[in-house]
Short mmCIF file of C-alpha atoms in Angstrom, two decimals:
data_model
loop_
_atom_site.label_atom_id
_atom_site.label_comp_id
_atom_site.label_asym_id
_atom_site.label_seq_id
_atom_site.Cartn_x
_atom_site.Cartn_y
_atom_site.Cartn_z
CA UNK A 1 110.47 79.56 103.88
CA UNK A 2 106.29 79.08 102.87
CA UNK A 3 107.18 80.82 99.76
CA UNK A 4 109.73 78.12 98.98
CA UNK A 5 106.84 75.03 100.77
CA UNK A 6 104.33 76.35 97.91
CA UNK A 7 105.98 76.19 94.47
CA UNK A 8 107.47 72.69 95.78
CA UNK A 9 103.75 72.31 96.86
CA UNK A 10 102.78 73.02 92.74
CA UNK A 11 105.72 71.42 91.85
CA UNK A 12 104.76 68.00 92.94
CA UNK A 13 101.22 68.57 91.72
CA UNK A 14 102.43 69.45 88.42
CA UNK A 15 104.44 66.81 88.07
CA UNK A 16 102.14 63.85 89.49
CA UNK A 17 99.33 65.27 87.60
CA UNK A 18 101.35 65.67 84.42
CA UNK A 19 101.89 61.39 84.53
CA UNK A 20 98.49 60.89 85.88
CA UNK A 21 96.98 62.45 82.64
CA UNK A 22 98.62 60.77 79.86
CA UNK A 23 96.90 57.93 80.72
CA UNK A 24 92.48 58.44 81.40
CA UNK A 25 93.74 60.44 78.42
CA UNK A 26 94.91 57.77 76.27
CA UNK A 27 92.71 55.02 77.75
CA UNK A 28 89.29 56.77 77.68
CA UNK A 29 89.78 56.67 73.46
CA UNK A 30 91.35 53.58 74.05
CA UNK A 31 88.64 51.71 75.51
CA UNK A 32 85.89 53.32 72.50
CA UNK A 33 88.38 51.45 70.67
CA UNK A 34 87.90 48.76 71.55
CA UNK A 35 83.74 48.48 72.15
CA UNK A 36 83.96 49.06 68.63
CA UNK A 37 86.39 46.82 67.65
CA UNK A 38 84.61 43.78 69.77
CA UNK A 39 80.89 45.23 67.45
CA UNK A 40 82.15 45.13 64.61
CA UNK A 41 83.72 41.71 64.95
CA UNK A 42 80.38 40.59 66.43
CA UNK A 43 78.44 41.54 63.47
CA UNK A 44 81.32 40.68 60.65
CA UNK A 45 82.78 37.39 62.40
CA UNK A 46 86.58 38.18 60.70
CA UNK A 47 88.77 37.72 63.05
CA UNK A 48 91.80 40.58 62.85
CA UNK A 49 88.96 42.23 64.52
CA UNK A 50 88.70 39.62 67.66
CA UNK A 51 92.90 40.23 66.75
CA UNK A 52 93.37 43.55 67.31
CA UNK A 53 90.88 43.68 70.71
CA UNK A 54 92.60 40.57 72.68
CA UNK A 55 96.40 42.67 71.89
CA UNK A 56 94.93 46.24 72.32
CA UNK A 57 93.38 44.84 75.44
CA UNK A 58 95.84 44.03 77.13
CA UNK A 59 98.03 47.31 75.65
CA UNK A 60 94.66 49.78 77.99
CA UNK A 61 94.59 47.05 80.38
CA UNK A 62 98.20 47.81 81.52
CA UNK A 63 97.39 51.74 80.58
CA UNK A 64 93.83 51.80 82.89
CA UNK A 65 96.10 50.42 86.03
CA UNK A 66 99.55 52.88 86.49
CA UNK A 67 95.91 56.18 85.07
CA UNK A 68 94.58 54.10 89.18
CA UNK A 69 97.83 54.03 91.10
CA UNK A 70 98.77 57.79 89.50
CA UNK A 71 95.10 59.02 90.25
CA UNK A 72 95.01 58.11 93.83
CA UNK A 73 98.98 59.71 94.69
CA UNK A 74 97.46 62.84 93.62
CA UNK A 75 94.14 62.13 96.38
CA UNK A 76 96.63 62.14 98.52
CA UNK A 77 98.52 65.31 98.10
CA UNK A 78 94.72 67.06 98.54
CA UNK A 79 95.05 66.33 102.23
CA UNK A 80 99.49 66.58 102.57
CA UNK A 81 99.89 69.47 100.55
CA UNK A 82 96.67 71.55 99.89
CA UNK A 83 95.01 71.26 102.67
CA UNK A 84 93.61 74.95 103.20
CA UNK A 85 92.29 74.48 99.51
CA UNK A 86 89.66 71.25 100.49
CA UNK A 87 88.89 72.75 104.12
CA UNK A 88 87.21 76.29 101.90
CA UNK A 89 86.31 74.29 99.12
CA UNK A 90 85.44 71.20 99.90
CA UNK A 91 82.02 71.88 99.94
CA UNK A 92 81.49 71.97 96.35
CA UNK A 93 84.42 70.00 94.72
CA UNK A 94 84.04 67.43 97.36
CA UNK A 95 80.52 65.84 96.23
CA UNK A 96 82.16 66.20 92.24
CA UNK A 97 84.72 63.77 92.59
CA UNK A 98 82.26 61.78 94.49
CA UNK A 99 79.84 61.80 92.27
CA UNK A 100 82.77 60.49 89.99
CA UNK A 101 83.57 57.03 91.80
CA UNK A 102 79.55 56.40 92.08
CA UNK A 103 78.52 56.69 88.94
CA UNK A 104 82.07 56.07 86.51
CA UNK A 105 84.73 54.40 88.87
CA UNK A 106 82.25 51.51 90.20
CA UNK A 107 81.28 51.33 86.71
CA UNK A 108 84.65 50.65 85.61
CA UNK A 109 85.71 48.26 88.33
CA UNK A 110 82.37 45.99 88.53
CA UNK A 111 83.39 45.41 84.26
CA UNK A 112 86.72 45.67 83.74
CA UNK A 113 87.67 42.61 85.02
CA UNK A 114 83.98 40.66 82.47
CA UNK A 115 86.12 42.90 79.93
CA UNK A 116 89.67 41.07 80.50
CA UNK A 117 89.18 37.76 81.72
CA UNK A 118 85.54 37.23 80.44
CA UNK A 119 86.31 35.91 77.32
CA UNK A 120 85.90 32.35 78.08
CA UNK A 121 83.22 33.13 81.25
CA UNK A 122 80.33 34.74 79.58
CA UNK A 123 78.52 34.89 76.38
CA UNK A 124 79.61 37.48 74.09
CA UNK A 125 76.70 39.53 73.43
CA UNK A 126 77.50 40.34 77.11
CA UNK A 127 81.92 40.61 77.50
CA UNK A 128 80.83 43.34 74.08
CA UNK A 129 78.25 44.99 76.85
CA UNK A 130 81.08 45.14 79.73
CA UNK A 131 83.64 47.20 76.88
CA UNK A 132 80.33 49.88 76.32
CA UNK A 133 79.71 50.14 79.95
CA UNK A 134 83.96 50.43 80.81
CA UNK A 135 84.02 52.86 77.70
CA UNK A 136 81.05 54.74 79.15
CA UNK A 137 82.63 55.08 82.27
CA UNK A 138 86.06 56.46 81.43
CA UNK A 139 84.04 59.20 79.61
CA UNK A 140 81.51 59.46 82.78
CA UNK A 141 84.66 59.52 85.16
CA UNK A 142 86.02 62.41 81.97
CA UNK A 143 82.56 64.17 83.13
CA UNK A 144 83.10 64.75 86.17
CA UNK A 145 86.94 65.62 86.08
CA UNK A 146 86.64 68.45 84.75
CA UNK A 147 83.45 69.55 86.05
CA UNK A 148 85.02 69.89 89.60
CA UNK A 149 88.29 71.78 87.78
CA UNK A 150 86.58 73.60 85.37
CA UNK A 151 84.65 75.31 87.72
CA UNK A 152 87.61 76.29 89.79
CA UNK A 153 88.47 78.56 85.82
CA UNK A 154 84.76 79.19 86.11
CA UNK A 155 83.46 79.37 89.21
CA UNK A 156 79.46 80.24 89.96
CA UNK A 157 76.51 78.50 91.67
CA UNK A 158 78.07 79.40 95.89
CA UNK A 159 78.88 81.89 98.25
CA UNK A 160 81.21 82.12 100.98
CA UNK A 161 80.87 81.85 104.21
CA UNK A 162 82.01 84.09 106.84
CA UNK A 163 84.49 81.89 107.79
CA UNK A 164 85.55 81.24 104.30
CA UNK A 165 84.51 78.28 103.18
CA UNK A 166 82.74 77.55 100.57
CA UNK A 167 79.65 76.29 99.71
CA UNK A 168 77.50 75.58 96.80
CA UNK A 169 74.35 77.00 96.23
CA UNK A 170 73.88 75.49 93.80
CA UNK A 171 74.95 72.27 92.25
CA UNK A 172 73.84 72.19 88.46
CA UNK A 173 75.64 75.54 87.93
CA UNK A 174 78.54 75.02 89.27
CA UNK A 175 78.49 71.50 87.12
CA UNK A 176 77.77 73.13 84.00
CA UNK A 177 79.71 76.21 85.04
CA UNK A 178 80.59 78.34 81.77
CA UNK A 179 84.21 77.00 80.60
CA UNK A 180 82.49 73.33 80.87
CA UNK A 181 80.68 72.44 78.18
CA UNK A 182 83.24 73.22 75.73
CA UNK A 183 87.10 71.92 77.77
CA UNK A 184 84.39 69.03 78.15
CA UNK A 185 85.00 68.67 74.47
CA UNK A 186 87.79 69.33 73.72
CA UNK A 187 89.68 67.25 76.41
CA UNK A 188 87.27 63.78 75.03
CA UNK A 189 88.47 64.53 71.66
CA UNK A 190 91.50 64.75 72.55
CA UNK A 191 91.55 61.73 74.37
CA UNK A 192 90.39 60.32 71.31
CA UNK A 193 92.57 61.85 68.85
CA UNK A 194 96.02 60.52 70.65
CA UNK A 195 94.72 57.04 71.19
CA UNK A 196 94.19 57.58 66.97
CA UNK A 197 97.30 58.55 66.91
CA UNK A 198 98.78 56.18 69.35
CA UNK A 199 97.01 53.48 66.96
CA UNK A 200 97.73 54.02 63.66
CA UNK A 201 101.80 55.25 64.99
CA UNK A 202 102.12 51.71 66.36
CA UNK A 203 99.50 49.77 63.12
CA UNK A 204 102.69 52.40 60.61
CA UNK A 205 104.79 50.82 62.19
CA UNK A 206 104.65 46.79 61.92
CA UNK A 207 102.88 48.12 57.67
CA UNK A 208 106.67 49.46 57.57
CA UNK A 209 108.00 45.67 58.07
CA UNK A 210 105.02 43.97 57.00
CA UNK A 211 102.96 46.10 54.40
CA UNK A 212 100.42 42.79 54.02
CA UNK A 213 99.91 42.29 57.83
CA UNK A 214 95.63 42.84 57.97
CA UNK A 215 95.61 43.60 61.46
CA UNK A 216 97.30 46.26 61.48
CA UNK A 217 96.32 48.03 57.76
CA UNK A 218 92.49 47.93 59.40
CA UNK A 219 93.72 49.39 62.68
CA UNK A 220 95.88 52.04 60.16
CA UNK A 221 92.67 52.67 58.21
CA UNK A 222 90.74 53.11 61.75
CA UNK A 223 93.26 55.33 63.14
CA UNK A 224 93.13 57.64 60.14
CA UNK A 225 89.70 58.35 59.91
CA UNK A 226 89.47 59.22 63.00
CA UNK A 227 92.39 62.47 62.90
CA UNK A 228 90.25 63.16 59.52
CA UNK A 229 87.33 63.84 61.41
CA UNK A 230 88.05 64.82 65.00
CA UNK A 231 90.97 66.91 64.56
CA UNK A 232 89.33 69.41 62.52
CA UNK A 233 86.13 69.31 65.10
CA UNK A 234 88.86 70.01 67.62
CA UNK A 235 90.75 72.34 66.77
CA UNK A 236 87.04 74.82 66.68
CA UNK A 237 86.38 72.63 70.48
CA UNK A 238 90.06 75.45 70.87
CA UNK A 239 89.08 78.23 69.70
CA UNK A 240 85.64 78.58 71.87
CA UNK A 241 87.26 76.60 74.73
CA UNK A 242 89.52 80.54 74.30
CA UNK A 243 86.70 82.51 73.38
CA UNK A 244 85.43 81.51 76.63
CA UNK A 245 88.71 82.02 78.76
CA UNK A 246 88.27 85.98 76.92
CA UNK A 247 85.06 86.52 78.25
CA UNK A 248 85.54 84.78 82.05
CA UNK A 249 89.75 84.87 81.81
CA UNK A 250 91.45 87.43 80.34
CA UNK A 251 94.82 87.24 81.35
CA UNK A 252 94.74 83.79 80.83
CA UNK A 253 94.24 84.59 77.41
CA UNK A 254 96.55 87.78 76.89
CA UNK A 255 99.35 85.01 78.48
CA UNK A 256 98.28 82.51 75.61
CA UNK A 257 98.38 85.70 72.90
CA UNK A 258 101.68 87.36 73.86
CA UNK A 259 99.13 90.90 74.58
CA UNK A 260 101.24 92.71 77.11
CA UNK A 261 98.66 96.17 75.57
CA UNK A 262 94.92 96.29 76.55
CA UNK A 263 93.95 97.72 72.54
CA UNK A 264 91.52 96.71 69.19
CA UNK A 265 93.54 95.24 65.91
CA UNK A 266 96.32 93.12 67.46
CA UNK A 267 98.44 91.45 65.41
CA UNK A 268 98.28 87.19 65.63
CA UNK A 269 101.82 86.22 66.83
CA UNK A 270 103.60 84.53 66.09
CA UNK A 271 106.98 83.95 67.72
CA UNK A 272 108.18 86.03 70.43
CA UNK A 273 109.75 85.21 73.75
CA UNK A 274 107.85 87.72 76.82
CA UNK A 275 109.81 89.31 79.38
CA UNK A 276 107.65 90.28 83.04
CA UNK A 277 109.68 92.22 84.12
CA UNK A 278 110.07 94.30 80.91
CA UNK A 279 106.38 94.11 80.45
CA UNK A 280 106.76 92.68 77.09
CA UNK A 281 108.30 90.78 74.34
CA UNK A 282 111.69 90.43 73.08
CA UNK A 283 111.68 89.15 68.61
CA UNK A 284 108.54 89.47 68.01
CA UNK A 285 107.16 87.68 64.85
CA UNK A 286 103.04 88.81 64.76
CA UNK A 287 100.84 88.81 61.56
CA UNK A 288 99.01 92.04 60.92
CA UNK A 289 95.36 91.72 60.89
CA UNK A 290 95.17 88.30 61.11
CA UNK A 291 94.43 88.92 65.48
CA UNK A 292 90.20 88.76 63.81
CA UNK A 293 91.78 84.70 64.79
CA UNK A 294 91.69 86.02 68.65
CA UNK A 295 89.20 88.69 68.42
CA UNK A 296 86.84 90.74 66.16
CA UNK A 297 87.78 94.10 63.87
CA UNK A 298 87.56 96.79 66.62
CA UNK A 299 87.27 94.52 69.45
CA UNK A 300 89.24 95.42 73.17
CA UNK A 301 91.25 92.83 74.01
CA UNK A 302 92.58 92.85 77.66
CA UNK A 303 96.36 93.09 77.53
CA UNK A 304 98.07 91.78 80.72
CA UNK A 305 98.49 95.36 81.59
CA UNK A 306 95.00 95.54 82.83
CA UNK A 307 96.38 93.00 85.74
CA UNK A 308 98.62 93.31 88.46
CA UNK A 309 102.74 91.74 87.75
CA UNK A 310 101.91 90.35 90.99
CA UNK A 311 98.48 88.95 89.84
CA UNK A 312 99.63 88.03 85.44
CA UNK A 313 100.80 84.32 85.30
CA UNK A 314 104.03 83.14 84.26
CA UNK A 315 103.71 84.87 80.32
CA UNK A 316 106.68 82.67 78.79
CA UNK A 317 105.11 79.17 79.65
CA UNK A 318 101.71 79.86 79.34
CA UNK A 319 102.02 80.80 75.07
CA UNK A 320 104.78 78.38 74.54
CA UNK A 321 102.51 75.35 75.38
CA UNK A 322 99.52 77.05 72.91
CA UNK A 323 102.17 77.47 70.75
CA UNK A 324 103.66 73.57 71.13
CA UNK A 325 99.26 72.50 71.21
CA UNK A 326 98.02 74.19 68.19
CA UNK A 327 101.60 73.65 65.89
CA UNK A 328 101.00 70.07 67.38
CA UNK A 329 96.81 70.20 65.88
CA UNK A 330 97.35 71.53 62.60
CA UNK A 331 100.65 67.91 62.23
CA UNK A 332 96.81 66.36 63.47
CA UNK A 333 94.87 68.20 60.55
CA UNK A 334 97.88 67.19 57.73
CA UNK A 335 97.32 63.32 58.58
CA UNK A 336 94.26 63.28 59.32
CA UNK A 337 93.93 64.32 56.12
CA UNK A 338 97.16 62.31 53.63
CA UNK A 339 95.79 59.66 55.53
CA UNK A 340 92.29 60.31 54.27
CA UNK A 341 92.92 60.99 50.71
CA UNK A 342 95.82 57.35 50.20
CA UNK A 343 92.48 56.04 51.35
CA UNK A 344 90.85 57.08 48.85
CA UNK A 345 94.31 56.44 46.46
CA UNK A 346 93.87 52.43 48.00
CA UNK A 347 97.48 53.56 48.35
CA UNK A 348 97.70 53.78 52.23
CA UNK A 349 100.37 50.88 53.00
CA UNK A 350 102.31 51.91 49.50
CA UNK A 351 102.82 55.91 50.84
CA UNK A 352 106.86 54.87 53.24
CA UNK A 353 107.08 58.57 53.89
CA UNK A 354 103.45 58.95 55.45
CA UNK A 355 103.67 55.43 57.27
CA UNK A 356 107.10 57.32 58.57
CA UNK A 357 104.75 60.19 59.72
CA UNK A 358 102.44 58.11 61.45
CA UNK A 359 105.19 56.51 63.00
CA UNK A 360 106.40 60.66 64.15
CA UNK A 361 103.08 61.44 65.50
CA UNK A 362 102.50 59.00 67.47
CA UNK A 363 103.19 60.73 70.83
CA UNK A 364 102.16 64.22 69.56
CA UNK A 365 98.53 63.20 71.71
CA UNK A 366 100.16 63.44 75.52
CA UNK A 367 102.70 66.27 74.89
CA UNK A 368 100.12 68.08 72.93
CA UNK A 369 97.55 66.44 76.55
CA UNK A 370 100.19 68.07 78.57
CA UNK A 371 100.85 71.64 77.01
CA UNK A 372 96.67 72.13 76.83
CA UNK A 373 97.32 71.94 80.86
CA UNK A 374 99.85 73.12 81.04
CA UNK A 375 98.10 76.44 79.91
CA UNK A 376 94.73 75.66 81.83
CA UNK A 377 96.61 75.87 84.43
CA UNK A 378 99.47 77.89 84.70
CA UNK A 379 97.21 80.36 83.11
CA UNK A 380 94.44 80.95 86.44
CA UNK A 381 97.15 81.67 88.95
CA UNK A 382 98.06 83.43 91.10
CA UNK A 383 93.99 81.72 91.91
CA UNK A 384 93.17 77.83 92.94
CA UNK A 385 89.64 79.15 91.85
CA UNK A 386 89.57 81.98 89.71
CA UNK A 387 89.11 85.69 91.78
CA UNK A 388 88.63 84.17 94.45
CA UNK A 389 91.29 81.74 96.32
CA UNK A 390 94.42 82.29 95.61
CA UNK A 391 97.07 79.03 95.28
CA UNK A 392 99.27 80.39 98.20
CA UNK A 393 96.19 80.11 100.82
CA UNK A 394 95.15 77.19 100.12
CA UNK A 395 98.51 75.59 100.47
CA UNK A 396 98.99 72.81 103.75
CA UNK A 397 100.59 74.72 106.82
CA UNK A 398 103.87 72.26 105.73
CA UNK A 399 107.78 72.67 105.65
CA UNK A 400 110.02 73.36 102.48
CA UNK A 401 111.85 70.09 103.56
CA UNK A 402 108.42 67.51 103.84
CA UNK A 403 107.21 68.27 100.04
CA UNK A 404 110.71 68.15 98.67
CA UNK A 405 111.47 64.77 100.14
CA UNK A 406 108.13 63.34 99.05
CA UNK A 407 108.38 64.91 95.54
CA UNK A 408 112.01 62.61 95.64
CA UNK A 409 109.96 59.84 96.68
CA UNK A 410 107.30 60.21 93.93
CA UNK A 411 110.54 60.94 91.24
CA UNK A 412 111.92 58.17 92.58
CA UNK A 413 109.10 55.57 92.44
CA UNK A 414 107.74 57.19 89.51
CA UNK A 415 110.99 56.65 87.37
CA UNK A 416 110.89 52.73 89.04
CA UNK A 417 106.65 51.91 87.65
CA UNK A 418 106.26 54.39 85.23
CA UNK A 419 109.27 53.47 82.87
CA UNK A 420 108.91 50.04 83.70
CA UNK A 421 105.37 50.33 82.06
CA UNK A 422 105.85 52.57 79.49
CA UNK A 423 108.77 49.46 77.93
CA UNK A 424 106.24 46.75 78.10
CA UNK A 425 104.06 49.02 76.32
CA UNK A 426 106.87 49.69 73.71
CA UNK A 427 107.31 45.93 73.33
CA UNK A 428 104.23 44.69 72.70
CA UNK A 429 103.37 47.70 69.98
CA UNK A 430 106.63 46.21 69.13
CA UNK A 431 105.95 42.82 67.80
CA UNK A 432 102.47 43.85 66.79
CA UNK A 433 98.83 43.05 67.30
CA UNK A 434 100.09 39.19 66.04
CA UNK A 435 100.33 39.20 69.56
CA UNK A 436 96.28 38.87 70.50
CA UNK A 437 96.28 35.58 68.80
CA UNK A 438 98.06 34.17 71.13
CA UNK A 439 97.65 32.09 74.07
CA UNK A 440 99.76 30.90 76.99
CA UNK A 441 100.32 26.72 75.99
CA UNK A 442 99.15 25.13 79.65
CA UNK A 443 102.63 23.23 79.05
CA UNK A 444 104.63 26.27 78.97
CA UNK A 445 106.69 24.99 76.43
CA UNK A 446 105.16 27.29 73.37
CA UNK A 447 108.18 28.95 71.46
CA UNK A 448 106.82 33.34 72.41
CA UNK A 449 105.55 34.13 69.13
CA UNK A 450 104.38 31.02 68.17
CA UNK A 451 100.80 31.24 67.29
CA UNK A 452 98.43 28.15 69.06
CA UNK A 453 97.12 25.76 67.51
CA UNK A 454 93.54 25.46 69.59
CA UNK A 455 90.37 23.74 68.42
CA UNK A 456 87.22 26.39 67.68
CA UNK A 457 85.22 25.81 71.27
CA UNK A 458 88.91 26.54 72.91
CA UNK A 459 88.88 30.47 70.97
CA UNK A 460 89.11 33.72 73.42
CA UNK A 461 85.66 34.86 72.98
CA UNK A 462 84.36 31.90 69.96
CA UNK A 463 80.36 32.27 70.03
CA UNK A 464 80.52 29.78 71.24
#
């Protein structure tokens, strides 16, 4: 029963965090996109930028709200399902989570209302400042959360007391642990790519129906520019994270690459069915000599044979999640470079095959983010703090029945609330950025989709 409670607690946390991470991965990039749009509107006075802002800020508000709700659920689970983890590591993890609330969440909460409802209440420059501060707050939040999680991957700057509790000896070492810099860069770029893919896909969808829509042309061009620059950089950041894992978490790298044997000059394995029971790969397809992408020639790479079977991560899940993430990353690079070439040729909206590809790639950022977190978190197992605290020792003393009950409740509530939110967002995306030009009429008689004729001094965000 103890094992069942552990497994169910892990499944419950995996389920809730898989939902939660979708929203920060989107809102971090979308907040920055909104700040750029409003800055361009203030600089150029082009109404298209304001229209885009008013449209995408609605999507941001819904996504941000769902992210906050799902994040609160995660906080409760630390107490209900992982009380031993908090009891033992609270002296290290607790302050990092508190810093996130004090610096990031308070900043976002203070200026989010101005950003969402302040068009007619404050001046345009103050409103722009509020948008920028919300965008900065989302990135600061990522800083602290990634710092805490990275410490669990590569712990340092602490000591363990006689009663088993962890105490920080240097918070600078705790915060700036070895895996933190590359993982922070990797996550922030993943957020920007996720936003670029959603914006690009939604804009391409509109252009397939009306290629003369000015706002969608602008948004798609901006999304393509971001993809063309950030997607190749993301590949480099991911490679750097792999090098850190090779040094500090060799079993994770071995699971990612499907290496069972400790030796030099591994091939680059493209396809395999890893089998922990036989400690080998079935149907392996590798490229000899291409393992130099993982390690230089002659360098010995630790395989899973150096780890006891009970200490090995679930290799199949890590191996294929890594390939999904990398495969989608290569498609993102291809989409960005193809789009940049079409922009240079001034044919971006003429190529319907590219527009269809952009629409199909719209959800790819979310899938890649979840796949990446599976690699990160499952690849660390069976440790919750690498090498010093096992996951089995961090779970609360709860019964499997109680965990199962709460898991079913979470699944039911999430299915209702988040599916409804997702459907509403998809409906907004289907209508397109012209929705951003519409304000509710005081009489409530205007038909949906009909533009509102307003005097200049009544237009939202007018410089006056």
